[in-house]
Amino acid sequence: MSQPSSPPAPGASLSYRDAGVDIDAGDALVERIKPLAKKTMREGVLAGIGGFGALFEVPKRYKEPVLVSGTDGVGTKLKLAFHLNKHDTVGIDLVAMSVNDILVQGAEPLFFLDYFACGKLDVETATQVVAGIGRGCEMAGCALIGGETAEMPSMYPDGEYDLAGFAVGAVEKSKIIDGKSIVPGDVVLGLASSGAHSNGYSLVRKIIERANPDFNADFHGRALRDVLMEPTRIYVKNLLALMQKLPVKGMAHITGGGLVENVPRVLQENLTAVLQRDAWAMPPLFTWLQQHGNVADAEMHRVFNCGIGMAVVVAGADADAALAQLMAAGETVARIGVIAERLPGQAQTVVQ
């Protein structure tokens, strides 16, 4: 006959805080987030931060709205943020990676949600991160409508956290940009990146490990730490304005895979993009990375954006007007190539 289990030993009452979760810290963070989110409010927001779910009404100016969604993180750029104790820009990266992705299909970003996970919540650090997310949303014109903060003891090393972001946008069904109208003779415009954006940082960190640089040293007029942590450029407002003025046939957000793997994502199988490497200047950061890592040209082109953060395809007759409008809006732009008939066995992006 089995014996009854022993009663628990008497002891002090345990709380969630004893288990490593500080509910008060979480509440304090929510209170700090509310004014940051309020600054991003826009038409369509019915209920945002605080509810179980955020409510958003698609603006009535859309006749046949198609929702476009995207999700991403910041990747191992976060490891550099931890090392440098610099948390004020990674939130911009988080927003940029998702809103730029949905933008390429012609979508206007409507709202954004974030997920912040850590082992022990540091309210000051988390506030810096979310403030960056708020700034990114303002740059993209979308509302920071909700999110989640998860404190999970023992899941992450002390002082570290992870981020994920989720963007939802809308585009008129008749105005979806899918690249199907691209033909030989069309022009590829390259919009300058602000740096390495949020891609290739595993290699960046390996090169840093080898070079062992002084992060505070002057690097072409700025501290190297700031150049390495420069947030991803958000192209939303300037490209939405361009789409209002002339037909944009295709766009490619240059993320992981670089130019050679992202431009083909908007091309039909019978086309190739022939890019001229001397059409734009390689930013000093990429030259430094290539030299200190002894990285081959082909590897640079498939890992990093190499100075081009967004590729835009327009008709040859529209190229000058598009170039002028984007430059007037503050973008650094260059004609970086043309679309051509693809030869048998030819890659869909040729950098020459």
PDB file of N, CA and C in Angstrom, residues 76-165:
ATOM      1  N   THR A  76      22.395  39.530 -34.610  1.00  0.00           N
ATOM      2  CA  THR A  76      23.519  39.596 -33.672  1.00  0.00           C
ATOM      3  C   THR A  76      24.113  40.988 -33.539  1.00  0.00           C
ATOM      4  N   LYS A  77      23.526  41.969 -34.202  1.00  0.00           N
ATOM      5  CA  LYS A  77      23.887  43.358 -33.914  1.00  0.00           C
ATOM      6  C   LYS A  77      23.606  43.655 -32.440  1.00  0.00           C
ATOM      7  N   LEU A  78      22.653  42.917 -31.866  1.00  0.00           N
ATOM      8  CA  LEU A  78      22.362  43.081 -30.445  1.00  0.00           C
ATOM      9  C   LEU A  78      23.572  42.737 -29.588  1.00  0.00           C
ATOM     10  N   LYS A  79      24.358  41.736 -29.985  1.00  0.00           N
ATOM     11  CA  LYS A  79      25.543  41.374 -29.204  1.00  0.00           C
ATOM     12  C   LYS A  79      26.513  42.543 -29.120  1.00  0.00           C
ATOM     13  N   LEU A  80      26.611  43.302 -30.198  1.00  0.00           N
ATOM     14  CA  LEU A  80      27.466  44.483 -30.198  1.00  0.00           C
ATOM     15  C   LEU A  80      26.861  45.569 -29.312  1.00  0.00           C
ATOM     16  N   ALA A  81      25.538  45.697 -29.336  1.00  0.00           N
ATOM     17  CA  ALA A  81      24.862  46.660 -28.466  1.00  0.00           C
ATOM     18  C   ALA A  81      25.134  46.349 -27.000  1.00  0.00           C
ATOM     19  N   PHE A  82      25.111  45.057 -26.645  1.00  0.00           N
ATOM     20  CA  PHE A  82      25.399  44.670 -25.261  1.00  0.00           C
ATOM     21  C   PHE A  82      26.844  45.024 -24.899  1.00  0.00           C
ATOM     22  N   HIS A  83      27.751  44.709 -25.815  1.00  0.00           N
ATOM     23  CA  HIS A  83      29.176  44.954 -25.552  1.00  0.00           C
ATOM     24  C   HIS A  83      29.468  46.438 -25.378  1.00  0.00           C
ATOM     25  N   LEU A  84      28.817  47.269 -26.195  1.00  0.00           N
ATOM     26  CA  LEU A  84      29.061  48.711 -26.161  1.00  0.00           C
ATOM     27  C   LEU A  84      28.125  49.438 -25.194  1.00  0.00           C
ATOM     28  N   ASN A  85      27.173  48.689 -24.615  1.00  0.00           N
ATOM     29  CA  ASN A  85      26.157  49.273 -23.730  1.00  0.00           C
ATOM     30  C   ASN A  85      25.461  50.443 -24.428  1.00  0.00           C
ATOM     31  N   LYS A  86      25.054  50.188 -25.671  1.00  0.00           N
ATOM     32  CA  LYS A  86      24.381  51.204 -26.489  1.00  0.00           C
ATOM     33  C   LYS A  86      23.055  50.616 -26.970  1.00  0.00           C
ATOM     34  N   HIS A  87      21.963  51.116 -26.396  1.00  0.00           N
ATOM     35  CA  HIS A  87      20.654  50.510 -26.643  1.00  0.00           C
ATOM     36  C   HIS A  87      19.651  51.465 -27.276  1.00  0.00           C
ATOM     37  N   ASP A  88      20.064  52.669 -27.610  1.00  0.00           N
ATOM     38  CA  ASP A  88      19.102  53.684 -28.058  1.00  0.00           C
ATOM     39  C   ASP A  88      18.777  53.636 -29.543  1.00  0.00           C
ATOM     40  N   THR A  89      19.491  52.815 -30.310  1.00  0.00           N
ATOM     41  CA  THR A  89      19.247  52.791 -31.760  1.00  0.00           C
ATOM     42  C   THR A  89      18.716  51.453 -32.283  1.00  0.00           C
ATOM     43  N   VAL A  90      18.857  50.379 -31.514  1.00  0.00           N
ATOM     44  CA  VAL A  90      18.447  49.067 -32.030  1.00  0.00           C
ATOM     45  C   VAL A  90      16.937  48.997 -32.257  1.00  0.00           C
ATOM     46  N   GLY A  91      16.175  49.822 -31.541  1.00  0.00           N
ATOM     47  CA  GLY A  91      14.734  49.854 -31.785  1.00  0.00           C
ATOM     48  C   GLY A  91      14.403  50.391 -33.167  1.00  0.00           C
ATOM     49  N   ILE A  92      15.200  51.355 -33.633  1.00  0.00           N
ATOM     50  CA  ILE A  92      15.007  51.870 -34.999  1.00  0.00           C
ATOM     51  C   ILE A  92      15.301  50.757 -35.997  1.00  0.00           C
ATOM     52  N   ASP A  93      16.374  50.002 -35.756  1.00  0.00           N
ATOM     53  CA  ASP A  93      16.690  48.850 -36.610  1.00  0.00           C
ATOM     54  C   ASP A  93      15.508  47.901 -36.689  1.00  0.00           C
ATOM     55  N   LEU A  94      14.913  47.617 -35.522  1.00  0.00           N
ATOM     56  CA  LEU A  94      13.816  46.655 -35.460  1.00  0.00           C
ATOM     57  C   LEU A  94      12.658  47.080 -36.356  1.00  0.00           C
ATOM     58  N   VAL A  95      12.275  48.342 -36.262  1.00  0.00           N
ATOM     59  CA  VAL A  95      11.182  48.846 -37.092  1.00  0.00           C
ATOM     60  C   VAL A  95      11.567  48.831 -38.565  1.00  0.00           C
ATOM     61  N   ALA A  96      12.768  49.310 -38.843  1.00  0.00           N
ATOM     62  CA  ALA A  96      13.211  49.442 -40.234  1.00  0.00           C
ATOM     63  C   ALA A  96      13.181  48.122 -40.985  1.00  0.00           C
ATOM     64  N   MET A  97      13.628  47.063 -40.342  1.00  0.00           N
ATOM     65  CA  MET A  97      13.727  45.789 -41.048  1.00  0.00           C
ATOM     66  C   MET A  97      12.367  45.286 -41.522  1.00  0.00           C
ATOM     67  N   SER A  98      11.319  45.559 -40.753  1.00  0.00           N
ATOM     68  CA  SER A  98       9.986  45.104 -41.157  1.00  0.00           C
ATOM     69  C   SER A  98       9.278  46.088 -42.084  1.00  0.00           C
ATOM     70  N   VAL A  99       9.346  47.394 -41.769  1.00  0.00           N
ATOM     71  CA  VAL A  99       8.599  48.346 -42.607  1.00  0.00           C
ATOM     72  C   VAL A  99       9.211  48.475 -43.992  1.00  0.00           C
ATOM     73  N   ASN A 100      10.545  48.392 -44.096  1.00  0.00           N
ATOM     74  CA  ASN A 100      11.165  48.437 -45.424  1.00  0.00           C
ATOM     75  C   ASN A 100      10.783  47.209 -46.244  1.00  0.00           C
ATOM     76  N   ASP A 101      10.612  46.070 -45.573  1.00  0.00           N
ATOM     77  CA  ASP A 101      10.229  44.845 -46.278  1.00  0.00           C
ATOM     78  C   ASP A 101       8.821  44.950 -46.869  1.00  0.00           C
ATOM     79  N   ILE A 102       7.874  45.477 -46.104  1.00  0.00           N
ATOM     80  CA  ILE A 102       6.506  45.543 -46.649  1.00  0.00           C
ATOM     81  C   ILE A 102       6.361  46.705 -47.632  1.00  0.00           C
ATOM     82  N   LEU A 103       7.220  47.696 -47.490  1.00  0.00           N
ATOM     83  CA  LEU A 103       7.215  48.833 -48.418  1.00  0.00           C
ATOM     84  C   LEU A 103       7.452  48.394 -49.855  1.00  0.00           C
ATOM     85  N   VAL A 104       8.327  47.402 -50.063  1.00  0.00           N
ATOM     86  CA  VAL A 104       8.711  47.038 -51.429  1.00  0.00           C
ATOM     87  C   VAL A 104       7.544  46.484 -52.243  1.00  0.00           C
ATOM     88  N   GLN A 105       6.457  46.118 -51.596  1.00  0.00           N
ATOM     89  CA  GLN A 105       5.275  45.676 -52.332  1.00  0.00           C
ATOM     90  C   GLN A 105       4.259  46.807 -52.492  1.00  0.00           C
ATOM     91  N   GLY A 106       4.715  48.009 -52.140  1.00  0.00           N
ATOM     92  CA  GLY A 106       3.870  49.183 -52.305  1.00  0.00           C
ATOM     93  C   GLY A 106       3.051  49.531 -51.077  1.00  0.00           C
ATOM     94  N   ALA A 107       3.279  48.823 -49.975  1.00  0.00           N
ATOM     95  CA  ALA A 107       2.434  48.997 -48.797  1.00  0.00           C
ATOM     96  C   ALA A 107       2.843  50.183 -47.935  1.00  0.00           C
ATOM     97  N   GLU A 108       1.846  50.880 -47.451  1.00  0.00           N
ATOM     98  CA  GLU A 108       2.030  51.928 -46.442  1.00  0.00           C
ATOM     99  C   GLU A 108       1.979  51.257 -45.073  1.00  0.00           C
ATOM    100  N   PRO A 109       3.027  51.326 -44.262  1.00  0.00           N
ATOM    101  CA  PRO A 109       2.965  50.728 -42.923  1.00  0.00           C
ATOM    102  C   PRO A 109       1.899  51.413 -42.072  1.00  0.00           C
ATOM    103  N   LEU A 110       1.044  50.625 -41.457  1.00  0.00           N
ATOM    104  CA  LEU A 110      -0.042  51.159 -40.645  1.00  0.00           C
ATOM    105  C   LEU A 110       0.266  51.065 -39.148  1.00  0.00           C
ATOM    106  N   PHE A 111       0.675  49.873 -38.713  1.00  0.00           N
ATOM    107  CA  PHE A 111       0.981  49.731 -37.286  1.00  0.00           C
ATOM    108  C   PHE A 111       2.074  48.708 -37.058  1.00  0.00           C
ATOM    109  N   PHE A 112       2.619  48.761 -35.852  1.00  0.00           N
ATOM    110  CA  PHE A 112       3.785  47.953 -35.498  1.00  0.00           C
ATOM    111  C   PHE A 112       3.617  47.419 -34.080  1.00  0.00           C
ATOM    112  N   LEU A 113       4.060  46.188 -33.866  1.00  0.00           N
ATOM    113  CA  LEU A 113       4.095  45.591 -32.534  1.00  0.00           C
ATOM    114  C   LEU A 113       5.495  45.062 -32.270  1.00  0.00           C
ATOM    115  N   ASP A 114       5.909  45.110 -31.012  1.00  0.00           N
ATOM    116  CA  ASP A 114       7.243  44.619 -30.670  1.00  0.00           C
ATOM    117  C   ASP A 114       7.166  43.547 -29.599  1.00  0.00           C
ATOM    118  N   TYR A 115       8.198  42.723 -29.531  1.00  0.00           N
ATOM    119  CA  TYR A 115       8.352  41.698 -28.494  1.00  0.00           C
ATOM    120  C   TYR A 115       9.741  41.844 -27.910  1.00  0.00           C
ATOM    121  N   PHE A 116       9.800  42.108 -26.617  1.00  0.00           N
ATOM    122  CA  PHE A 116      11.054  42.311 -25.900  1.00  0.00           C
ATOM    123  C   PHE A 116      11.158  41.220 -24.842  1.00  0.00           C
ATOM    124  N   ALA A 117      12.191  40.387 -24.937  1.00  0.00           N
ATOM    125  CA  ALA A 117      12.366  39.278 -24.004  1.00  0.00           C
ATOM    126  C   ALA A 117      13.721  39.380 -23.315  1.00  0.00           C
ATOM    127  N   CYS A 118      13.725  39.111 -22.010  1.00  0.00           N
ATOM    128  CA  CYS A 118      14.971  39.194 -21.247  1.00  0.00           C
ATOM    129  C   CYS A 118      14.919  38.229 -20.077  1.00  0.00           C
ATOM    130  N   GLY A 119      16.073  38.042 -19.431  1.00  0.00           N
ATOM    131  CA  GLY A 119      16.119  37.215 -18.234  1.00  0.00           C
ATOM    132  C   GLY A 119      15.706  38.003 -17.012  1.00  0.00           C
ATOM    133  N   LYS A 120      16.222  39.209 -16.889  1.00  0.00           N
ATOM    134  CA  LYS A 120      15.866  40.116 -15.794  1.00  0.00           C
ATOM    135  C   LYS A 120      15.628  41.492 -16.393  1.00  0.00           C
ATOM    136  N   LEU A 121      14.485  42.059 -16.132  1.00  0.00           N
ATOM    137  CA  LEU A 121      14.097  43.316 -16.753  1.00  0.00           C
ATOM    138  C   LEU A 121      14.830  44.494 -16.128  1.00  0.00           C
ATOM    139  N   ASP A 122      15.574  45.211 -16.965  1.00  0.00           N
ATOM    140  CA  ASP A 122      16.186  46.477 -16.581  1.00  0.00           C
ATOM    141  C   ASP A 122      15.327  47.573 -17.209  1.00  0.00           C
ATOM    142  N   VAL A 123      14.579  48.277 -16.406  1.00  0.00           N
ATOM    143  CA  VAL A 123      13.602  49.235 -16.925  1.00  0.00           C
ATOM    144  C   VAL A 123      14.276  50.326 -17.748  1.00  0.00           C
ATOM    145  N   GLU A 124      15.442  50.801 -17.317  1.00  0.00           N
ATOM    146  CA  GLU A 124      16.129  51.874 -18.035  1.00  0.00           C
ATOM    147  C   GLU A 124      16.562  51.416 -19.429  1.00  0.00           C
ATOM    148  N   THR A 125      17.168  50.239 -19.504  1.00  0.00           N
ATOM    149  CA  THR A 125      17.601  49.706 -20.801  1.00  0.00           C
ATOM    150  C   THR A 125      16.401  49.461 -21.712  1.00  0.00           C
ATOM    151  N   ALA A 126      15.365  48.837 -21.169  1.00  0.00           N
ATOM    152  CA  ALA A 126      14.179  48.542 -21.981  1.00  0.00           C
ATOM    153  C   ALA A 126      13.530  49.826 -22.480  1.00  0.00           C
ATOM    154  N   THR A 127      13.544  50.862 -21.655  1.00  0.00           N
ATOM    155  CA  THR A 127      12.963  52.137 -22.081  1.00  0.00           C
ATOM    156  C   THR A 127      13.747  52.725 -23.246  1.00  0.00           C
ATOM    157  N   GLN A 128      15.076  52.632 -23.189  1.00  0.00           N
ATOM    158  CA  GLN A 128      15.895  53.120 -24.300  1.00  0.00           C
ATOM    159  C   GLN A 128      15.554  52.375 -25.587  1.00  0.00           C
ATOM    160  N   VAL A 129      15.401  51.061 -25.475  1.00  0.00           N
ATOM    161  CA  VAL A 129      15.083  50.252 -26.651  1.00  0.00           C
ATOM    162  C   VAL A 129      13.723  50.657 -27.228  1.00  0.00           C
ATOM    163  N   VAL A 130      12.717  50.752 -26.364  1.00  0.00           N
ATOM    164  CA  VAL A 130      11.366  51.069 -26.841  1.00  0.00           C
ATOM    165  C   VAL A 130      11.290  52.507 -27.357  1.00  0.00           C
ATOM    166  N   ALA A 131      12.078  53.404 -26.763  1.00  0.00           N
ATOM    167  CA  ALA A 131      12.117  54.774 -27.291  1.00  0.00           C
ATOM    168  C   ALA A 131      12.622  54.761 -28.726  1.00  0.00           C
ATOM    169  N   GLY A 132      13.604  53.894 -29.018  1.00  0.00           N
ATOM    170  CA  GLY A 132      14.083  53.745 -30.388  1.00  0.00           C
ATOM    171  C   GLY A 132      13.007  53.186 -31.300  1.00  0.00           C
ATOM    172  N   ILE A 133      12.236  52.230 -30.797  1.00  0.00           N
ATOM    173  CA  ILE A 133      11.128  51.679 -31.581  1.00  0.00           C
ATOM    174  C   ILE A 133      10.126  52.780 -31.900  1.00  0.00           C
ATOM    175  N   GLY A 134       9.851  53.623 -30.913  1.00  0.00           N
ATOM    176  CA  GLY A 134       8.932  54.734 -31.140  1.00  0.00           C
ATOM    177  C   GLY A 134       9.445  55.688 -32.201  1.00  0.00           C
ATOM    178  N   ARG A 135      10.740  56.002 -32.144  1.00  0.00           N
ATOM    179  CA  ARG A 135      11.326  56.894 -33.163  1.00  0.00           C
ATOM    180  C   ARG A 135      11.233  56.265 -34.545  1.00  0.00           C
ATOM    181  N   GLY A 136      11.491  54.973 -34.627  1.00  0.00           N
ATOM    182  CA  GLY A 136      11.388  54.281 -35.908  1.00  0.00           C
ATOM    183  C   GLY A 136       9.987  54.326 -36.466  1.00  0.00           C
ATOM    184  N   CYS A 137       8.997  54.144 -35.596  1.00  0.00           N
ATOM    185  CA  CYS A 137       7.601  54.202 -36.035  1.00  0.00           C
ATOM    186  C   CYS A 137       7.244  55.596 -36.533  1.00  0.00           C
ATOM    187  N   GLU A 138       7.739  56.630 -35.859  1.00  0.00           N
ATOM    188  CA  GLU A 138       7.497  57.994 -36.324  1.00  0.00           C
ATOM    189  C   GLU A 138       8.107  58.203 -37.705  1.00  0.00           C
ATOM    190  N   MET A 139       9.327  57.699 -37.909  1.00  0.00           N
ATOM    191  CA  MET A 139       9.985  57.830 -39.217  1.00  0.00           C
ATOM    192  C   MET A 139       9.194  57.122 -40.314  1.00  0.00           C
ATOM    193  N   ALA A 140       8.555  56.014 -39.961  1.00  0.00           N
ATOM    194  CA  ALA A 140       7.817  55.216 -40.944  1.00  0.00           C
ATOM    195  C   ALA A 140       6.357  55.639 -41.058  1.00  0.00           C
ATOM    196  N   GLY A 141       5.894  56.502 -40.147  1.00  0.00           N
ATOM    197  CA  GLY A 141       4.512  56.941 -40.184  1.00  0.00           C
ATOM    198  C   GLY A 141       3.515  55.909 -39.712  1.00  0.00           C
ATOM    199  N   CYS A 142       3.975  54.927 -38.935  1.00  0.00           N
ATOM    200  CA  CYS A 142       3.059  53.896 -38.444  1.00  0.00           C
ATOM    201  C   CYS A 142       2.910  53.998 -36.933  1.00  0.00           C
ATOM    202  N   ALA A 143       1.857  53.429 -36.407  1.00  0.00           N
ATOM    203  CA  ALA A 143       1.570  53.504 -34.984  1.00  0.00           C
ATOM    204  C   ALA A 143       2.203  52.338 -34.240  1.00  0.00           C
ATOM    205  N   LEU A 144       2.854  52.639 -33.114  1.00  0.00           N
ATOM    206  CA  LEU A 144       3.284  51.592 -32.186  1.00  0.00           C
ATOM    207  C   LEU A 144       2.054  51.255 -31.357  1.00  0.00           C
ATOM    208  N   ILE A 145       1.395  50.189 -31.757  1.00  0.00           N
ATOM    209  CA  ILE A 145       0.035  49.941 -31.276  1.00  0.00           C
ATOM    210  C   ILE A 145      -0.028  48.910 -30.156  1.00  0.00           C
ATOM    211  N   GLY A 146       1.056  48.164 -29.966  1.00  0.00           N
ATOM    212  CA  GLY A 146       1.052  47.134 -28.927  1.00  0.00           C
ATOM    213  C   GLY A 146       2.375  46.409 -28.886  1.00  0.00           C
ATOM    214  N   GLY A 147       2.479  45.449 -27.986  1.00  0.00           N
ATOM    215  CA  GLY A 147       3.703  44.680 -27.866  1.00  0.00           C
ATOM    216  C   GLY A 147       3.658  43.783 -26.653  1.00  0.00           C
ATOM    217  N   GLU A 148       4.788  43.192 -26.348  1.00  0.00           N
ATOM    218  CA  GLU A 148       4.886  42.265 -25.228  1.00  0.00           C
ATOM    219  C   GLU A 148       6.276  42.354 -24.624  1.00  0.00           C
ATOM    220  N   THR A 149       6.322  42.422 -23.305  1.00  0.00           N
ATOM    221  CA  THR A 149       7.588  42.361 -22.580  1.00  0.00           C
ATOM    222  C   THR A 149       7.576  41.072 -21.766  1.00  0.00           C
ATOM    223  N   ALA A 150       8.555  40.218 -22.018  1.00  0.00           N
ATOM    224  CA  ALA A 150       8.619  38.926 -21.334  1.00  0.00           C
ATOM    225  C   ALA A 150       9.883  38.854 -20.497  1.00  0.00           C
ATOM    226  N   GLU A 151       9.703  38.708 -19.176  1.00  0.00           N
ATOM    227  CA  GLU A 151      10.834  38.511 -18.273  1.00  0.00           C
ATOM    228  C   GLU A 151      10.898  37.028 -17.945  1.00  0.00           C
ATOM    229  N   MET A 152      11.980  36.357 -18.396  1.00  0.00           N
ATOM    230  CA  MET A 152      12.078  34.906 -18.276  1.00  0.00           C
ATOM    231  C   MET A 152      13.405  34.539 -17.622  1.00  0.00           C
ATOM    232  N   PRO A 153      13.424  34.405 -16.297  1.00  0.00           N
ATOM    233  CA  PRO A 153      14.664  34.096 -15.580  1.00  0.00           C
ATOM    234  C   PRO A 153      15.345  32.848 -16.126  1.00  0.00           C
ATOM    235  N   SER A 154      16.658  32.937 -16.268  1.00  0.00           N
ATOM    236  CA  SER A 154      17.557  31.860 -16.721  1.00  0.00           C
ATOM    237  C   SER A 154      17.505  31.592 -18.216  1.00  0.00           C
ATOM    238  N   MET A 155      16.622  32.287 -18.949  1.00  0.00           N
ATOM    239  CA  MET A 155      16.555  32.080 -20.397  1.00  0.00           C
ATOM    240  C   MET A 155      17.626  32.877 -21.142  1.00  0.00           C
ATOM    241  N   TYR A 156      18.046  34.005 -20.582  1.00  0.00           N
ATOM    242  CA  TYR A 156      19.023  34.873 -21.231  1.00  0.00           C
ATOM    243  C   TYR A 156      20.126  35.227 -20.237  1.00  0.00           C
ATOM    244  N   PRO A 157      21.354  35.425 -20.723  1.00  0.00           N
ATOM    245  CA  PRO A 157      22.431  35.876 -19.830  1.00  0.00           C
ATOM    246  C   PRO A 157      22.107  37.246 -19.243  1.00  0.00           C
ATOM    247  N   ASP A 158      22.687  37.535 -18.100  1.00  0.00           N
ATOM    248  CA  ASP A 158      22.475  38.837 -17.468  1.00  0.00           C
ATOM    249  C   ASP A 158      22.840  39.965 -18.438  1.00  0.00           C
ATOM    250  N   GLY A 159      21.984  40.971 -18.505  1.00  0.00           N
ATOM    251  CA  GLY A 159      22.249  42.145 -19.334  1.00  0.00           C
ATOM    252  C   GLY A 159      21.895  41.983 -20.796  1.00  0.00           C
ATOM    253  N   GLU A 160      21.366  40.812 -21.176  1.00  0.00           N
ATOM    254  CA  GLU A 160      21.030  40.582 -22.584  1.00  0.00           C
ATOM    255  C   GLU A 160      19.520  40.457 -22.762  1.00  0.00           C
ATOM    256  N   TYR A 161      19.082  40.695 -23.991  1.00  0.00           N
ATOM    257  CA  TYR A 161      17.669  40.611 -24.331  1.00  0.00           C
ATOM    258  C   TYR A 161      17.552  40.249 -25.803  1.00  0.00           C
ATOM    259  N   ASP A 162      16.356  39.953 -26.245  1.00  0.00           N
ATOM    260  CA  ASP A 162      16.122  39.710 -27.669  1.00  0.00           C
ATOM    261  C   ASP A 162      14.906  40.509 -28.091  1.00  0.00           C
ATOM    262  N   LEU A 163      14.849  40.801 -29.385  1.00  0.00           N
ATOM    263  CA  LEU A 163      13.792  41.623 -29.940  1.00  0.00           C
ATOM    264  C   LEU A 163      13.183  40.961 -31.175  1.00  0.00           C
ATOM    265  N   ALA A 164      11.884  41.153 -31.323  1.00  0.00           N
ATOM    266  CA  ALA A 164      11.211  40.788 -32.572  1.00  0.00           C
ATOM    267  C   ALA A 164      10.197  41.891 -32.865  1.00  0.00           C
ATOM    268  N   GLY A 165       9.966  42.141 -34.143  1.00  0.00           N
ATOM    269  CA  GLY A 165       9.027  43.188 -34.534  1.00  0.00           C
ATOM    270  C   GLY A 165       8.064  42.684 -35.586  1.00  0.00           C
TER     271      GLY A 165
END
